[in-house]
mmCIF file of C-alpha atoms in Angstrom:
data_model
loop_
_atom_site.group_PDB
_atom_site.id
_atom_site.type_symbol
_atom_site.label_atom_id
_atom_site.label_comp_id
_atom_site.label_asym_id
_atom_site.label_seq_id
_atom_site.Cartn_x
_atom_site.Cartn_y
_atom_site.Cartn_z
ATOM 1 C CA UNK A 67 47.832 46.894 -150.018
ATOM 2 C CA UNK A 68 44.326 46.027 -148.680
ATOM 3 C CA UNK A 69 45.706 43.174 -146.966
ATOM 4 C CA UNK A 70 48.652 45.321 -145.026
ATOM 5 C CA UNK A 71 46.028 47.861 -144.369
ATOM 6 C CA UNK A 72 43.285 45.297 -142.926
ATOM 7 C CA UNK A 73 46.232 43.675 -140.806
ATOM 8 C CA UNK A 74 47.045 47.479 -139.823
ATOM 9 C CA UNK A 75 43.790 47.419 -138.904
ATOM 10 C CA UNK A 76 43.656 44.700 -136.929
ATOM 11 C CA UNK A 77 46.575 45.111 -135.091
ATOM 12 C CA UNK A 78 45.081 48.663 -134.200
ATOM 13 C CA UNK A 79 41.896 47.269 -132.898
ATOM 14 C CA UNK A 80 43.778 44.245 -130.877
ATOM 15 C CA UNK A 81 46.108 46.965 -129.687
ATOM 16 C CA UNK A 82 43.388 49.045 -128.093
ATOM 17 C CA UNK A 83 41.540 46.184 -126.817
ATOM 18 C CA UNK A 84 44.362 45.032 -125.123
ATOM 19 C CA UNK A 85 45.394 48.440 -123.804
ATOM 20 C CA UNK A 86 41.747 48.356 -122.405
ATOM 21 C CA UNK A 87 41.929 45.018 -120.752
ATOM 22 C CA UNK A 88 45.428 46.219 -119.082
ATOM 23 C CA UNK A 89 43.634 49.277 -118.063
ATOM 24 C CA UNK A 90 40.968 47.690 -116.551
ATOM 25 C CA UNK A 91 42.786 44.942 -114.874
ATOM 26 C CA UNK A 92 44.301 47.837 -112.879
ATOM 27 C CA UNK A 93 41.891 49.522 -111.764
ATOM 28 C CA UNK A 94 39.909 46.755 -110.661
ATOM 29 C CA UNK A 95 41.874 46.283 -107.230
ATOM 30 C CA UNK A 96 42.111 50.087 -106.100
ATOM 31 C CA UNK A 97 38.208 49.973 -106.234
ATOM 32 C CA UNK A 98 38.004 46.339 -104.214
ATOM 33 C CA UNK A 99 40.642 48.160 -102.001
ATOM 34 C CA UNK A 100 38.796 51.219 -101.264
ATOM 35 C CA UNK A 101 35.749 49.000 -100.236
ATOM 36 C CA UNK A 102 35.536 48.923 -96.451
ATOM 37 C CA UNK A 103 33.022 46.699 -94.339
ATOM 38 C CA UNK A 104 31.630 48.436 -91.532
ATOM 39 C CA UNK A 105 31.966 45.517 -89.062
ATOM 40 C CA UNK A 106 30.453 45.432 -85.310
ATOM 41 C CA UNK A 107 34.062 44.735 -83.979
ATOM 42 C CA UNK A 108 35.281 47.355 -82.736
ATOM 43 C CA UNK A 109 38.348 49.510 -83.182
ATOM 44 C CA UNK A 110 41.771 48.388 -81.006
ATOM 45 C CA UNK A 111 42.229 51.331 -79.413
ATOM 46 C CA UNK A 112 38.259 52.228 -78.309
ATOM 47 C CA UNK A 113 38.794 48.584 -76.755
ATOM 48 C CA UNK A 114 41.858 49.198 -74.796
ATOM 49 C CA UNK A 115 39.672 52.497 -73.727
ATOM 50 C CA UNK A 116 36.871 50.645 -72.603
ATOM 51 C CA UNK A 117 38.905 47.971 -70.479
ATOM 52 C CA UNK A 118 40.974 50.386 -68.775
ATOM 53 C CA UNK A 119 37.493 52.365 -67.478
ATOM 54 C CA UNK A 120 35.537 49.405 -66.296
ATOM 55 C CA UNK A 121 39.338 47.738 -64.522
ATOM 56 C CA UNK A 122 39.607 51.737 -62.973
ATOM 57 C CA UNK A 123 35.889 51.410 -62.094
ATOM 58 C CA UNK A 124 35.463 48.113 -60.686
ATOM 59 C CA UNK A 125 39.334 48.039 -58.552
ATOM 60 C CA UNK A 126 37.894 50.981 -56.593
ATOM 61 C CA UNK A 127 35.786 49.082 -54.236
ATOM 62 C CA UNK A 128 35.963 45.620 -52.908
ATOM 63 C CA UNK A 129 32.823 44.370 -54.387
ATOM 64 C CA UNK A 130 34.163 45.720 -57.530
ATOM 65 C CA UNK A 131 37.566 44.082 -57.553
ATOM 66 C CA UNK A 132 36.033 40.880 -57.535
ATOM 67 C CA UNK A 133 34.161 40.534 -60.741
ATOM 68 C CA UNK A 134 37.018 41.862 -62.007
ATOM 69 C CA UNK A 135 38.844 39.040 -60.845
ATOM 70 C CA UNK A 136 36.114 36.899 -61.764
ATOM 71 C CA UNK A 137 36.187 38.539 -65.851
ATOM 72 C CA UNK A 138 40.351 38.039 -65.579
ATOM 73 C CA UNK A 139 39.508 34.299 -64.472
ATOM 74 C CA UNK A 140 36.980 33.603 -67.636
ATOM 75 C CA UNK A 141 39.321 34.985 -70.092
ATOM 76 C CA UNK A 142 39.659 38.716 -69.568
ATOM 77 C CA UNK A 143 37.773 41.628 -70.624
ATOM 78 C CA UNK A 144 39.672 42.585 -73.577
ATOM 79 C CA UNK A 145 40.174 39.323 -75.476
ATOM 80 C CA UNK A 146 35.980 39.296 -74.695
ATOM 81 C CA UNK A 147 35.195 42.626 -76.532
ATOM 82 C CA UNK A 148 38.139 41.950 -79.414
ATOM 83 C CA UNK A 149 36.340 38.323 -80.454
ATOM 84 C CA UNK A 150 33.540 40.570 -81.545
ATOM 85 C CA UNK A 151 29.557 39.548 -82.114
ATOM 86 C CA UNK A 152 28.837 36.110 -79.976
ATOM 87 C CA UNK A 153 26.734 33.323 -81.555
ATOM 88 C CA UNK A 154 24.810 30.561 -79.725
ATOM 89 C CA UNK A 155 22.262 27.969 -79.252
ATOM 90 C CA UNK A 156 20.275 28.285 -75.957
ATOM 91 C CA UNK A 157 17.565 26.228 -74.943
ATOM 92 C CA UNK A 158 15.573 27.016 -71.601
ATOM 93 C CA UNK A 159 13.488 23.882 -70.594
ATOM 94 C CA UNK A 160 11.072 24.433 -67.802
ATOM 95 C CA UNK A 161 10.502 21.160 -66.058
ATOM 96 C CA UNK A 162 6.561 21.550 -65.655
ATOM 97 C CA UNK A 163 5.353 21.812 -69.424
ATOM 98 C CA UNK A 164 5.565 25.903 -69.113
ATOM 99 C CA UNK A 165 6.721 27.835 -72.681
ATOM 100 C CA UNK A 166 10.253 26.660 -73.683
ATOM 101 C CA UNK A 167 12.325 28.807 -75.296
ATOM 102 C CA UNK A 168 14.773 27.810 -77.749
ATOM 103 C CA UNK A 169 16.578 29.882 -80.235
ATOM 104 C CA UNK A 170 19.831 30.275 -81.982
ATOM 105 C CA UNK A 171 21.182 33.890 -81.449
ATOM 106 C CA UNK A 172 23.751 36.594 -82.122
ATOM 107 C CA UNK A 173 24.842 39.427 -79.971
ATOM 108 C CA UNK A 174 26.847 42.270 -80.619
ATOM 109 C CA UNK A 175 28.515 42.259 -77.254
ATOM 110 C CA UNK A 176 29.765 45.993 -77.370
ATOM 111 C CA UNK A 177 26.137 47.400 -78.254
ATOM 112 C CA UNK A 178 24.081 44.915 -76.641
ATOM 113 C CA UNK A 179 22.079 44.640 -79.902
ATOM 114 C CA UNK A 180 20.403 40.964 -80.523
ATOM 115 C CA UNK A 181 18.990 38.429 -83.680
ATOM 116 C CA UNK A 182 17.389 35.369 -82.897
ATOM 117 C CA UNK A 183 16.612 32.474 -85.102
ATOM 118 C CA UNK A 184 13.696 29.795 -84.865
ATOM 119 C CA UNK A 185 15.761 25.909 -84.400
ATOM 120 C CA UNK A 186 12.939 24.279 -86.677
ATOM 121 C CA UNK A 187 13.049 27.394 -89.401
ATOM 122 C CA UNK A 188 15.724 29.862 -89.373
ATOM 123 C CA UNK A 189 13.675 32.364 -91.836
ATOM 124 C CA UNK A 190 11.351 33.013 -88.342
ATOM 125 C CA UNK A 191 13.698 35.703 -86.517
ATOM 126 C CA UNK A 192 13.033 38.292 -83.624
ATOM 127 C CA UNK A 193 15.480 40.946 -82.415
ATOM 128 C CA UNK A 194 16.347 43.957 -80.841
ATOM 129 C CA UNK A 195 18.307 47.129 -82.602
ATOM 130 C CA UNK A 196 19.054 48.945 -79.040
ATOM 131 C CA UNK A 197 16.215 50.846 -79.969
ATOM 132 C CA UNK A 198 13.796 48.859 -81.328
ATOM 133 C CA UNK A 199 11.862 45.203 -80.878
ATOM 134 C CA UNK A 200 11.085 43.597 -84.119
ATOM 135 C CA UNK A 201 9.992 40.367 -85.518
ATOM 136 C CA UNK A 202 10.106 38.592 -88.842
ATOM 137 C CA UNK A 203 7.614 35.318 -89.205
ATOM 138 C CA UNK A 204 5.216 33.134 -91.200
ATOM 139 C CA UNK A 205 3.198 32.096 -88.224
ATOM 140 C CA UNK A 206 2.259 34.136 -85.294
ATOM 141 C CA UNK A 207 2.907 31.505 -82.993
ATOM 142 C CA UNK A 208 6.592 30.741 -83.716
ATOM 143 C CA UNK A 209 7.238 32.226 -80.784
ATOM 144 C CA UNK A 210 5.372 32.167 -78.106
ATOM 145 C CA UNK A 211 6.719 34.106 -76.106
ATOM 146 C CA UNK A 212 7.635 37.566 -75.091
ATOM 147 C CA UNK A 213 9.970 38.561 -77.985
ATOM 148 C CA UNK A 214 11.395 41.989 -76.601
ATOM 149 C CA UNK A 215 12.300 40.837 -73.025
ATOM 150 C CA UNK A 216 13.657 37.414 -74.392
ATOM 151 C CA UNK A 217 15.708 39.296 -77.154
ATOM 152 C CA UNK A 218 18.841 39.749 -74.361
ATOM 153 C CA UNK A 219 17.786 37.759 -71.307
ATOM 154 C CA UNK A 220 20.103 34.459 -72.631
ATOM 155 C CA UNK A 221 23.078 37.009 -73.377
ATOM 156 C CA UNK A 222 22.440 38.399 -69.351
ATOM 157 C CA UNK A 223 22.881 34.957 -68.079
ATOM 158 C CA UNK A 224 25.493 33.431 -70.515
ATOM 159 C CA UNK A 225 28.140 36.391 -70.315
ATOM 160 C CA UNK A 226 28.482 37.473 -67.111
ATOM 161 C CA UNK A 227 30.621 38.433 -65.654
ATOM 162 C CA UNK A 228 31.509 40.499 -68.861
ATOM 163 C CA UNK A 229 27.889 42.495 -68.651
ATOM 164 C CA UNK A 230 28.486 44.242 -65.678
ATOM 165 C CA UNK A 231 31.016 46.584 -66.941
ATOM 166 C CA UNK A 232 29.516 49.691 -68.276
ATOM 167 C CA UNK A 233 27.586 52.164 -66.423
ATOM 168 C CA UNK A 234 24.409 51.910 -64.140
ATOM 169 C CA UNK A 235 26.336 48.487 -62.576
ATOM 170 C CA UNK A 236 26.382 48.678 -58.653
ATOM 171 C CA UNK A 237 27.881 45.633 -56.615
ATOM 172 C CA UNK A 238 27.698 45.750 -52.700
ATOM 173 C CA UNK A 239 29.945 42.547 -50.947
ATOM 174 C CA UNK A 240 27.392 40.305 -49.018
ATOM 175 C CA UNK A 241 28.991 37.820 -46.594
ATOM 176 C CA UNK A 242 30.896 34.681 -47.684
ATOM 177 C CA UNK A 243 28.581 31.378 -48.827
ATOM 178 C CA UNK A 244 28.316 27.868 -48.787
ATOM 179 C CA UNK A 245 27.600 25.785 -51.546
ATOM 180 C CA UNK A 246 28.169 22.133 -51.850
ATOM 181 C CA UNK A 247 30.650 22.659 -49.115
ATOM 182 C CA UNK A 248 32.957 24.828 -50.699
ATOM 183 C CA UNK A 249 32.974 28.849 -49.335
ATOM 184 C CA UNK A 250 32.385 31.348 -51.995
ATOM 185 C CA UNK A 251 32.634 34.822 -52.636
ATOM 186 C CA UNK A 252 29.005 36.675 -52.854
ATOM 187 C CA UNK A 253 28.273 39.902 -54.697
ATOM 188 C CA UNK A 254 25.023 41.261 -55.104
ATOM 189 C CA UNK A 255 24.283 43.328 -58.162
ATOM 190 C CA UNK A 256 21.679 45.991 -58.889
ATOM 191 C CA UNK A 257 21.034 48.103 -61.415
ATOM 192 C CA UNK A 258 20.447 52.576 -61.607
ATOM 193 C CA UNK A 259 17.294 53.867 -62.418
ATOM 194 C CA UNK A 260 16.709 53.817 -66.262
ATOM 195 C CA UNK A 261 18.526 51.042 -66.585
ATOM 196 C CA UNK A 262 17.423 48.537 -69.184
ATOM 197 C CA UNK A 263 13.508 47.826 -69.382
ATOM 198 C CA UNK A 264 13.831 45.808 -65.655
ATOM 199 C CA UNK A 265 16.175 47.978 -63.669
ATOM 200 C CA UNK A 266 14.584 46.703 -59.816
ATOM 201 C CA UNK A 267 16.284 42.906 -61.096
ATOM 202 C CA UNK A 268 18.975 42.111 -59.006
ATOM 203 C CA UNK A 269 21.326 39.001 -59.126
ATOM 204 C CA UNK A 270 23.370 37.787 -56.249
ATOM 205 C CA UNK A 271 26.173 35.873 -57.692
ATOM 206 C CA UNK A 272 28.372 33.225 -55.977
ATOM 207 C CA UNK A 273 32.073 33.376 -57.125
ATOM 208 C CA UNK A 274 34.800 30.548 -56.601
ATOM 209 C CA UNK A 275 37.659 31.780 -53.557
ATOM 210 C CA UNK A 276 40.206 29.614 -55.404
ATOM 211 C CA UNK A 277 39.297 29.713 -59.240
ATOM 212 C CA UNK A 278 37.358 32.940 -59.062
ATOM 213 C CA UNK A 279 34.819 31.636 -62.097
ATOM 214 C CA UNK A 280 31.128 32.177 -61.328
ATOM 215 C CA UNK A 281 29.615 29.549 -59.850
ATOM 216 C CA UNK A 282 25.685 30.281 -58.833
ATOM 217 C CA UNK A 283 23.827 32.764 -60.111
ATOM 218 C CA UNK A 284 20.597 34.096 -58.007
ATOM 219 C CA UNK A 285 18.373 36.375 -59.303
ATOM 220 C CA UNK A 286 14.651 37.932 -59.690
ATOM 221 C CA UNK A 287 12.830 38.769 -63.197
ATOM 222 C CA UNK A 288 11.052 42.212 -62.431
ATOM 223 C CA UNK A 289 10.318 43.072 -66.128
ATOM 224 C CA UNK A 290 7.210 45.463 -65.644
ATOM 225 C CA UNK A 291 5.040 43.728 -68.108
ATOM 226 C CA UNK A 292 4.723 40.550 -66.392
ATOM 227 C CA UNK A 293 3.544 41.923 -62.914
ATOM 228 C CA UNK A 294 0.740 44.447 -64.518
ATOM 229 C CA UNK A 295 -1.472 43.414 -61.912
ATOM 230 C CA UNK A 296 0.172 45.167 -59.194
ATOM 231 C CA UNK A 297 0.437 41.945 -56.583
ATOM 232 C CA UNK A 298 3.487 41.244 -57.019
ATOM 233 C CA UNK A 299 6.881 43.698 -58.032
ATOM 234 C CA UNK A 300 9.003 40.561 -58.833
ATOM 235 C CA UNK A 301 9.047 36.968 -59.050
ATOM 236 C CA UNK A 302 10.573 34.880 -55.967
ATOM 237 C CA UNK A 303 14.000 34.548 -56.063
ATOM 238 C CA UNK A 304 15.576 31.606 -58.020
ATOM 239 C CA UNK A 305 19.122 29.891 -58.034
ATOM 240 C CA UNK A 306 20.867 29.142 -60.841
ATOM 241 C CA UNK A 307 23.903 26.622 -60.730
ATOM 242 C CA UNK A 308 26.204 26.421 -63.731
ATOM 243 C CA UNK A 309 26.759 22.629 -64.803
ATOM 244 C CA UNK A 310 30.126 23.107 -66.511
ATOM 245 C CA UNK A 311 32.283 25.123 -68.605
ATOM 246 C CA UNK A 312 33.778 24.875 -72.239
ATOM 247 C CA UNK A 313 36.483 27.321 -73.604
ATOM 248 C CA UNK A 314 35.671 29.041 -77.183
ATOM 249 C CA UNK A 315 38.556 31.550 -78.393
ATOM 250 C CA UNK A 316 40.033 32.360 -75.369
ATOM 251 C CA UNK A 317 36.376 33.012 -73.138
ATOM 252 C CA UNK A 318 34.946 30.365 -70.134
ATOM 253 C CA UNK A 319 31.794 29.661 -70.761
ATOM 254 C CA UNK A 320 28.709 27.781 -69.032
ATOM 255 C CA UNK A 321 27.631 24.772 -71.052
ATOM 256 C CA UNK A 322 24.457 24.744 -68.869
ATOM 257 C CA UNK A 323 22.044 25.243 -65.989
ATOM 258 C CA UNK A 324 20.066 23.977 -63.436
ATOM 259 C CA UNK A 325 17.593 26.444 -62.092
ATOM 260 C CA UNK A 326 15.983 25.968 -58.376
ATOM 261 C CA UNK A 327 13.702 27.643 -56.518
ATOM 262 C CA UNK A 328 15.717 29.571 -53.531
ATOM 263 C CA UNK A 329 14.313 27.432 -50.069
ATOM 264 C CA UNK A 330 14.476 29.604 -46.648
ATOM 265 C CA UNK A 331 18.283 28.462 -45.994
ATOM 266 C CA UNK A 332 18.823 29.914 -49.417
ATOM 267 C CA UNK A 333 19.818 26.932 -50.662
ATOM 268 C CA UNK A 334 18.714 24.575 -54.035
ATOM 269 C CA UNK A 335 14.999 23.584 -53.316
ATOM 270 C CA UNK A 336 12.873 22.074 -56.324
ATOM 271 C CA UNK A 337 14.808 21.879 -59.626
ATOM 272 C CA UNK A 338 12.116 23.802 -62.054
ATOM 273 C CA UNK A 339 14.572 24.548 -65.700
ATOM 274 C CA UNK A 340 16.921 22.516 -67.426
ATOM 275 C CA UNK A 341 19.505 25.176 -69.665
ATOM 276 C CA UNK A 342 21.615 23.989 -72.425
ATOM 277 C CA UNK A 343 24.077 26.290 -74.161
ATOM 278 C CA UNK A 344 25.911 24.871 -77.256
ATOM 279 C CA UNK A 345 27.769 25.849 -80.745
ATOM 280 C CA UNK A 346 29.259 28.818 -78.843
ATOM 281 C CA UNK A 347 31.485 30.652 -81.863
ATOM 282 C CA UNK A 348 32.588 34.598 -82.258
ATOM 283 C CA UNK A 349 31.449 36.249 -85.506
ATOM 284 C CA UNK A 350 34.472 39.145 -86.118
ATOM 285 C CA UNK A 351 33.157 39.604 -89.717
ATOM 286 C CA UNK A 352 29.552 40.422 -89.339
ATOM 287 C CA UNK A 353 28.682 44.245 -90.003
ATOM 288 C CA UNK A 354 26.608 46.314 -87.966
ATOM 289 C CA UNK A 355 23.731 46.345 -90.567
ATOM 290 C CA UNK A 356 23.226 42.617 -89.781
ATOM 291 C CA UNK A 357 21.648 43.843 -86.505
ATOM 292 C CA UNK A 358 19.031 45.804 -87.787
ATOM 293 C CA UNK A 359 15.323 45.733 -88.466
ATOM 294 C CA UNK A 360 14.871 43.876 -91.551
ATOM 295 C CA UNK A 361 12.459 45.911 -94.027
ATOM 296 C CA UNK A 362 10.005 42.838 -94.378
ATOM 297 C CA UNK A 363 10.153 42.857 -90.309
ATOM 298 C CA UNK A 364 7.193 44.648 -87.825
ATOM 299 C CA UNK A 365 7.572 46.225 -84.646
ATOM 300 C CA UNK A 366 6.674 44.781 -81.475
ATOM 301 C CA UNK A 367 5.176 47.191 -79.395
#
C-alpha cells in the first residue's frame, strides 16, 4: 500500500510539475510578443507624409524642383528616410597639418540627432540629442576639436541633397556653371533665422544637367563661435568637388572630397582637405534611446 501510495504520490507531483512547465512554456511567447522596441525608423505612413510635403514644397518653384530632381536622381526621398539611422566613417584631412577630424558616426536622419565614435578607441564618444551636446572620454584631448558644431557638420555634407527638405530651406536659381567643361545646374541655399546654431551659412551647389547628382558643393562655415572677434562674419568661401559615388541600399553616395579654396573666377584654386567617406551602412534596428546622453556622459556647454 505504501508503495501505490508513494507512486500516487509521485505521479501527483510529476503531474503538477509538468502542468507547470506546459503552463509556462505558454506564456512565455505572449510576453516576448508584447515586447516592442521603440526604434528611430519611423512609421510608413508619417514617411509617405513627410515625402509628399517636401515633393509639394520643393515642385513649387524652379529652384525647388531641382533638388528634387537631384534627391529622385540619388535614390529618392522615401527609400532615404525608410533605411532609417545612417552609419559612417568620415575622415577630414586638412592638407597643412591643421586639426583632423576623424570619427565613426551615426545619425538618425529623421531627427537629425548624432553619436560619434573615436577610430583608435570607440569607448571615447561625443554627440548631440537635438537638444543637447555631450561627451563621453578618458582623455580630454581625444578630441580636439569643437564637439557640438562637428556633431552634424559630416551628416550636412554627406546627405545632401536629402537635408534640405524640412522647413527653414530656401533655394534661389543662380545662372548655369562650368565645371571641367561640362554646364551645370546652380542653386544657392540659405537658411531662416533660427535655423540651426549657423543659420547666415549658405551653400551654392552645382548639379549635373544630364544625371542630375550633385556635383560641387560651395559653401561658408559661419558658426558664431569661431568668429567671436567680430572681424570676420564667415570664413571665405570654399569649393568642394565630390570624387565619386558608391550605392548602399538603394542611396548615391560621395565616397570623397577634395576641398579648394574658391579663386576670383570661382573656380578650384589651392587644394587645402582631403575627405574620405567609407563603411556607409543603414541601422533600421537601433532605438531612439541609443541617441541619447549617456548617464556617465557631461555636457558641453
Amino acid at each position: 500500500m505504501k508503495k501505490i501510495l508513494l507512486t500516487l504520490t509521485l505521479g501527483a507531483s510529476l503531474f503538477a510539475t509538468s502542468c507547470k512547465k506546459n503552463t509556462e512554456k505558454k506564456t512565455e511567447p505572449t510576453s516576448l510578443e508584447t515586447t516592442t522596441k521603440d526604434l528611430a525608423i519611423k512609421p510608413e505612413s508619417w514617411i509617405n507624409a513627410r515625402v509628399e510635403k517636401s515633393k509639394k514644397l520643393l515642385q513649387s518653384t524652379e529652384a525647388g524642383k531641382v533638388i528634387w530632381q537631384a534627391m529622385e536622381a540619388h535614390g529618392g526621398l522615401k527609400t532615404w528616410y525608410s533605411n532609417g539611422p545612417l552609419s559612417f566613417h568620415f575622415d577630414y584631412l586638412p592638407l597643412d597639418g591643421k586639426t583632423r577630424r576623424n570619427t565613426h558616426q551615426t545619425i538618425d536622419t529623421w531627427s537629425n540627432k548624432a553619436r560619434h565614435q573615436s577610430l583608435t578607441d570607440p569607448t571615447d564618444e561625443f554627440g548631440w540629442t537635438g537638444e543637447k551636446s555631450w561627451k563621453k572620454t578618458k582623455d580630454s584631448l581625444a578630441f580636439p576639436f569643437d564637439m557640438r558644431f562637428w556633431a552634424l557638420t559630416p551628416h550636412y555634407f554627406l546627405s545632401q541633397p536629402f537635408v534640405f527638405d524640412g522647413e527653414g530651406v530656401n533655394f534661389e536659381k543662380l545662372e548655369d556653371k562650368t565645371h571641367n567643361n561640362e554646364a551645370f545646374n546652380t542653386i544657392k541655399v540659405t537658411f531662416s533665422p533660427g535655423t540651426g546654431d549657423a543659420p547666415d551659412d549658405y551653400y551654392i551647389l552645382y548639379f549635373s544637367k544630364t544625371t542630375h547628382k550633385l556635383a560641387v558643393i560651395r559653401y561658408i562655415v559661419s558658426y558664431p563661435e569661431y568668429f567671436k572677434n567680430g572681424k570676420m562674419k564667415h570664413s571665405p568661401e570654399k569649393f568642394m568637388e565630390i570624387q565619386g559615388y558608391q550605392t548602399v541600399n538603394g542611396i548615391e553616395f560621395p565616397t570623397g572630397y577634395h576641398t579648394h579654396w574658391l579663386t576670383e573666377n570661382e573656380t578650384a584654386g589651392e587644394h587645402i582637405t582631403t575627405i574620405t567617406v567609407d563603411n556607409i551602412s543603414f541601422k533600421p534596428n537601433i532605438e531612439n534611446a541609443y541617441f541619447d546622453m549617456p548617464n556617465d556622459a557631461v555636457l558641453i556647454e
